[in-house]
Short mmCIF file of C-alpha atoms in Angstrom, two decimals:
data_model
loop_
_atom_site.label_atom_id
_atom_site.label_comp_id
_atom_site.label_asym_id
_atom_site.label_seq_id
_atom_site.Cartn_x
_atom_site.Cartn_y
_atom_site.Cartn_z
CA MET F 4 83.21 125.76 66.02
CA ALA F 5 84.55 124.56 69.36
CA GLU F 6 84.87 120.93 70.34
CA THR F 7 83.32 120.78 73.79
CA PRO F 8 82.76 117.84 76.12
CA ALA F 9 79.25 116.45 76.04
CA SER F 10 77.48 113.67 77.81
CA THR F 11 76.24 112.24 74.51
CA HIS F 12 78.80 111.37 71.91
CA VAL F 13 77.99 112.41 68.33
CA LYS F 14 80.08 111.35 65.35
CA ARG F 15 80.59 114.49 63.26
CA ILE F 16 82.34 114.95 59.95
CA ALA F 17 83.06 117.53 57.27
CA ILE F 18 84.20 116.58 53.79
CA THR F 19 87.29 118.39 52.55
CA MET F 20 88.55 117.52 49.09
CA ASP F 21 92.00 118.28 47.70
CA ASP F 22 93.85 118.94 44.43
CA PHE F 23 91.08 119.05 41.74
CA ASN F 24 93.29 117.34 39.19
CA GLN F 25 91.24 117.04 35.99
CA ASN F 26 93.42 114.63 34.00
CA PHE F 27 91.54 111.29 33.99
CA ASP F 28 88.25 110.66 32.20
CA ILE F 29 88.19 106.99 31.20
CA GLY F 30 84.87 105.51 32.27
CA LEU F 31 83.46 108.80 33.53
CA SER F 32 83.63 112.23 31.92
CA LEU F 33 85.09 115.13 33.86
CA ALA F 34 81.71 116.84 33.74
CA ALA F 35 79.95 113.78 35.16
CA ARG F 36 82.61 113.42 37.84
CA ASN F 37 82.11 116.94 39.14
CA GLN F 38 78.34 116.74 38.84
CA ASN F 39 78.26 113.47 40.78
CA ILE F 40 80.46 114.85 43.55
CA LEU F 41 78.23 117.88 43.99
CA ALA F 42 75.12 115.68 43.89
CA ALA F 43 76.64 113.50 46.64
CA PHE F 44 76.97 116.54 48.90
CA ASP F 45 73.38 117.51 48.14
CA ALA F 46 72.21 113.98 49.01
CA VAL F 47 73.25 114.53 52.63
CA ASN F 48 72.62 118.30 52.68
CA HIS F 49 76.32 119.04 53.19
CA LYS F 50 78.50 122.02 52.36
CA ALA F 51 82.07 120.87 51.75
CA ALA F 52 85.43 122.56 51.19
CA GLY F 53 87.70 122.17 48.20
CA PHE F 54 91.44 122.74 48.57
CA VAL F 55 92.50 123.70 45.08
CA THR F 56 95.88 123.50 43.37
CA GLY F 57 95.64 126.29 40.82
CA SER F 58 97.80 124.73 38.11
CA PHE F 59 95.35 121.80 38.00
CA VAL F 60 92.37 124.01 37.14
CA ASP F 61 93.89 126.81 35.06
CA THR F 62 91.69 125.96 32.07
CA SER F 63 88.22 126.99 31.00
CA TRP F 64 86.89 123.67 32.30
CA GLY F 65 88.77 123.89 35.59
CA LYS F 66 87.45 127.36 36.20
CA ALA F 67 83.92 126.12 35.43
CA VAL F 68 84.38 123.45 38.12
CA LEU F 69 85.30 126.13 40.65
CA SER F 70 82.27 128.19 39.67
CA SER F 71 80.00 125.17 40.13
CA TRP F 72 81.31 124.69 43.65
CA ARG F 73 80.65 128.31 44.49
CA GLU F 74 77.13 128.03 43.09
CA GLY F 75 76.60 124.99 45.31
CA GLY F 76 77.63 126.94 48.42
CA HIS F 77 80.91 125.09 48.97
CA LEU F 78 84.22 126.64 50.03
CA ILE F 79 87.21 126.97 47.72
CA GLU F 80 90.49 127.18 49.60
CA ASN F 81 94.25 127.29 48.92
CA HIS F 82 96.39 124.19 48.25
CA THR F 83 99.39 125.86 46.53
CA TRP F 84 99.78 126.61 42.86
CA SER F 85 102.06 123.69 41.93
CA HIS F 86 101.47 120.99 44.60
CA THR F 87 105.09 120.68 45.71
CA HIS F 88 106.57 119.09 48.81
CA ALA F 89 107.53 121.72 51.36
CA ASN F 90 110.59 119.67 52.27
CA GLU F 91 111.88 119.86 48.68
CA THR F 92 112.04 123.64 48.35
CA THR F 93 112.86 126.77 50.33
CA SER F 94 110.31 128.43 52.57
CA PHE F 95 110.60 131.58 50.41
CA SER F 96 109.76 129.70 47.20
CA TYR F 97 107.00 127.74 48.89
CA LEU F 98 105.30 130.84 50.27
CA ALA F 99 105.57 132.49 46.85
CA ASP F 100 103.78 129.46 45.40
CA ILE F 101 100.98 129.89 47.94
CA ASP F 102 100.73 133.58 47.06
CA ARG F 103 100.52 132.75 43.37
CA ASN F 104 97.60 130.44 44.09
CA SER F 105 95.89 133.08 46.22
CA GLU F 106 96.15 135.50 43.30
CA PHE F 107 94.76 132.91 40.89
CA LEU F 108 91.82 132.11 43.19
CA ALA F 109 91.15 135.81 43.80
CA ALA F 110 90.95 136.33 40.04
CA GLN F 111 88.18 133.70 40.00
CA GLY F 112 86.36 135.53 42.81
CA PHE F 113 87.51 133.45 45.79
CA ALA F 114 88.99 134.95 48.95
CA SER F 115 90.50 131.94 50.69
CA GLU F 116 90.68 131.73 54.47
CA TYR F 117 92.33 128.34 54.81
CA PHE F 118 95.38 126.54 53.49
CA ARG F 119 96.24 122.85 53.43
CA PHE F 120 99.77 121.60 52.89
CA PRO F 121 100.01 119.15 49.97
CA PHE F 122 101.09 115.71 51.19
CA LEU F 123 100.51 117.10 54.73
CA ASP F 124 104.14 118.24 54.47
CA ASP F 125 104.80 121.45 56.40
CA GLY F 126 108.59 121.43 56.17
CA LYS F 127 111.66 119.30 56.72
CA ASP F 128 112.50 120.71 60.15
CA ARG F 129 111.11 122.88 62.92
CA ALA F 130 112.67 126.09 61.60
CA THR F 131 111.11 125.61 58.16
CA GLN F 132 107.76 124.70 59.67
CA GLU F 133 107.71 127.83 61.83
CA ALA F 134 108.71 129.99 58.86
CA LEU F 135 105.89 128.56 56.76
CA PHE F 136 103.28 129.08 59.47
CA ALA F 137 104.53 132.66 59.96
CA GLY F 138 104.07 133.16 56.22
CA LEU F 139 100.55 131.77 56.37
CA LYS F 140 99.71 134.18 59.19
CA PHE F 141 101.10 137.10 57.20
CA ALA F 142 99.00 136.03 54.19
CA GLY F 143 95.86 135.80 56.35
CA LEU F 144 95.56 132.03 55.94
CA LEU F 145 94.76 129.44 58.62
CA ASN F 146 96.05 125.89 58.63
CA ALA F 147 93.53 123.19 57.68
CA PRO F 148 94.73 119.81 58.98
CA VAL F 149 93.20 116.38 58.48
CA THR F 150 91.82 114.06 61.15
CA PHE F 151 91.50 111.08 58.88
CA ASP F 152 92.80 110.18 55.46
CA THR F 153 90.53 108.02 53.32
CA VAL F 154 93.59 106.96 51.28
CA ASP F 155 91.40 107.47 48.24
CA TRP F 156 94.42 108.52 46.17
CA TYR F 157 95.76 104.96 46.34
CA THR F 158 92.40 103.29 45.73
CA SER F 159 91.77 105.61 42.79
CA SER F 160 95.20 104.90 41.30
CA ARG F 161 94.38 101.19 41.28
CA LEU F 162 90.97 101.81 39.72
CA GLU F 163 92.47 104.09 37.08
CA ALA F 164 95.06 101.47 36.15
CA ARG F 165 92.31 98.87 35.73
CA LEU F 166 90.16 101.21 33.63
CA ARG F 167 93.10 101.88 31.32
CA GLU F 168 93.32 98.12 30.76
CA ASP F 169 89.56 97.57 30.51
CA PRO F 170 87.18 100.56 30.38
CA ASN F 171 84.26 98.14 30.92
CA THR F 172 85.62 96.58 34.12
CA ASP F 173 83.10 95.76 36.87
CA LEU F 174 83.13 98.70 39.28
CA THR F 175 81.09 97.07 42.04
CA PRO F 176 84.02 95.52 43.95
CA TYR F 177 85.85 98.88 43.94
CA ARG F 178 82.75 100.60 45.28
CA ASP F 179 82.27 98.04 48.05
CA TYR F 180 85.92 98.15 49.09
CA TYR F 181 86.04 101.95 49.17
CA VAL F 182 82.77 102.42 51.03
CA ASN F 183 83.66 99.84 53.68
CA MET F 184 87.17 101.23 54.17
CA CYS F 185 85.93 104.81 54.55
CA VAL F 186 83.45 103.81 57.25
CA ARG F 187 86.10 101.72 58.99
CA LEU F 188 88.68 104.51 58.94
CA ALA F 189 86.14 107.10 60.10
CA ASN F 190 85.28 105.04 63.15
CA HIS F 191 88.92 104.22 63.88
CA TRP F 192 89.84 107.90 64.02
CA ASP F 193 86.73 108.87 65.96
CA ASN F 194 87.65 106.25 68.57
CA ALA F 195 91.13 107.81 68.69
CA ALA F 196 89.60 111.27 69.13
CA GLN F 197 87.47 110.08 72.05
CA ALA F 198 90.47 108.44 73.71
CA LEU F 199 92.28 111.77 73.46
CA GLY F 200 89.35 113.60 75.06
CA TYR F 201 87.79 115.05 71.91
CA ILE F 202 84.29 113.72 72.46
CA ASN F 203 82.47 115.45 69.60
CA LEU F 204 85.31 116.43 67.30
CA PRO F 205 84.27 117.86 63.91
CA HIS F 206 86.41 115.56 61.79
CA LEU F 207 88.09 116.76 58.60
CA THR F 208 88.48 114.19 55.84
CA LEU F 209 91.20 113.97 53.26
CA MET F 210 89.62 113.10 49.94
CA HIS F 211 90.45 114.10 46.37
CA HIS F 212 88.52 115.32 43.34
CA ASN F 213 89.11 112.09 41.39
CA ILE F 214 87.19 109.48 39.45
CA LEU F 215 86.81 107.29 42.54
CA ASN F 216 84.76 109.96 44.28
CA GLY F 217 82.99 110.84 41.05
CA LEU F 218 81.74 107.28 40.99
CA PHE F 219 81.24 106.42 44.66
CA LEU F 220 81.20 109.48 46.92
CA LYS F 221 77.43 109.38 47.27
CA ASP F 222 77.65 105.73 48.37
CA VAL F 223 80.30 106.67 50.94
CA LEU F 224 78.33 109.58 52.38
CA LEU F 225 75.10 107.61 52.62
CA ALA F 226 76.96 104.74 54.30
CA LEU F 227 78.44 107.16 56.83
CA LYS F 228 75.00 108.61 57.47
CA ASP F 229 73.59 105.11 57.99
CA ASP F 230 76.46 104.45 60.42
CA GLY F 231 75.35 107.37 62.56
CA TRP F 232 77.59 110.14 61.29
CA ALA F 233 76.29 113.72 61.23
CA PHE F 234 77.58 116.07 58.54
CA VAL F 235 78.95 119.40 59.75
CA ASP F 236 79.40 122.15 57.19
CA ALA F 237 83.08 122.48 56.39
CA ARG F 238 83.07 126.19 57.22
CA ASP F 239 82.03 125.37 60.78
CA ALA F 240 84.41 122.43 61.21
CA LEU F 241 87.42 124.34 59.87
CA SER F 242 86.80 127.17 62.32
CA MET F 243 87.86 125.08 65.34
CA LYS F 244 90.72 127.15 66.75
CA SER F 245 92.99 124.31 67.81
CA TYR F 246 93.12 123.13 64.20
CA HIS F 247 95.02 126.31 63.31
CA ASP F 248 97.89 125.94 65.80
CA VAL F 249 101.42 125.22 64.69
CA PRO F 250 101.92 121.46 65.23
CA PRO F 251 104.51 120.53 67.87
CA GLU F 252 106.81 119.06 65.21
CA PRO F 253 106.86 118.77 61.41
CA THR F 254 103.76 116.90 60.28
CA ASN F 255 105.52 114.62 57.78
CA GLY F 256 102.27 113.36 56.28
CA ARG F 257 100.61 112.57 59.60
CA ASN F 258 97.12 113.61 60.60
CA TRP F 259 96.16 115.94 63.43
CA LEU F 260 95.09 113.14 65.76
CA THR F 261 98.35 111.25 65.32
CA LEU F 262 100.27 114.35 66.39
CA LYS F 263 97.94 114.83 69.36
CA ARG F 264 98.59 111.21 70.35
CA LEU F 265 102.33 111.84 70.31
CA GLU F 266 101.84 114.94 72.48
CA SER F 267 99.72 113.02 74.98
CA GLY F 268 101.87 109.90 75.12
CA LEU F 269 98.75 107.71 74.95
CA ASP F 270 99.05 104.27 73.43
CA LEU F 271 96.09 104.13 71.06
CA ALA F 272 94.74 101.28 68.95
CA PRO F 273 96.88 100.71 65.86
CA TYR F 274 95.85 101.86 62.40
CA PRO F 275 93.54 99.33 60.68
CA GLN F 276 96.37 98.47 58.29
CA LYS F 277 99.97 99.61 58.05
CA TYR F 278 99.72 103.08 56.50
CA SER F 279 102.64 102.46 54.17
CA ASN F 280 101.03 100.81 51.13
CA PHE F 281 97.68 101.07 52.90
CA GLY F 282 95.08 98.83 51.31
CA ARG F 283 97.50 97.04 48.99
CA ALA F 284 97.22 93.62 50.63
CA THR F 285 93.42 93.77 50.80
CA MET F 286 93.04 95.01 47.23
CA ASP F 287 95.48 92.37 46.00
CA ALA F 288 93.49 89.67 47.77
CA LEU F 289 90.25 90.97 46.23
CA GLY F 290 91.78 91.13 42.77
CA LEU F 291 91.33 94.90 42.55
#
């Protein structure tokens, strides 16, 4: 899918979901979590992509989750076997970890086309980054960046801590906070895309297969739809060729649009909150 200039701006988005860690089930069973996530996609007639860390799903249940995604018509893609930081290991070891995950996914019947770096970390320096991208090319994998991070990992960590204290805690404030922040972040990064000349960019989210999305993903997707967002199948969004290029410098956790801003030299509107500890002040103030 190419991003081409158009006279009418359309907000477009594809949901991509990382990790698939299956280790938290207080307040919502793992089965209900996965079922709810898939039902949320169905509610907006969307085909998503899952970027799977094999060691997180190397169980009978984890493999059943992968099968359910395939049955739903969603993509299953590579996110390393062990979810390590690229800047904490050698390029040889890191690429071997990717290969191990490819073998695991192939054994489950998945031929991955795309790879996403855990932590959006593609190496500590330019030489490492280039070596890793050369390895991806050799393995037949294309880079899958992110255009906006929902920061759901942090929100979910706060929710999980509260549920450990009180499994019957009121979930409504967490839902409202998460839904509102996702819509706000989506529009922030779409404004950035337009300023950079990407008028109808097929955005790629960073979300995770966690309890937060098991509880509230449907609310988020319906809110985005009500806000005027159109859902683009992940297969189409991921195919945009410029997403696959080697970034101009190590990503270091930054999204694709941030790197494009640095390339362009444009001074764009600041992030809604400081990314470091994103959401902490607001969640503290709300008692979440």
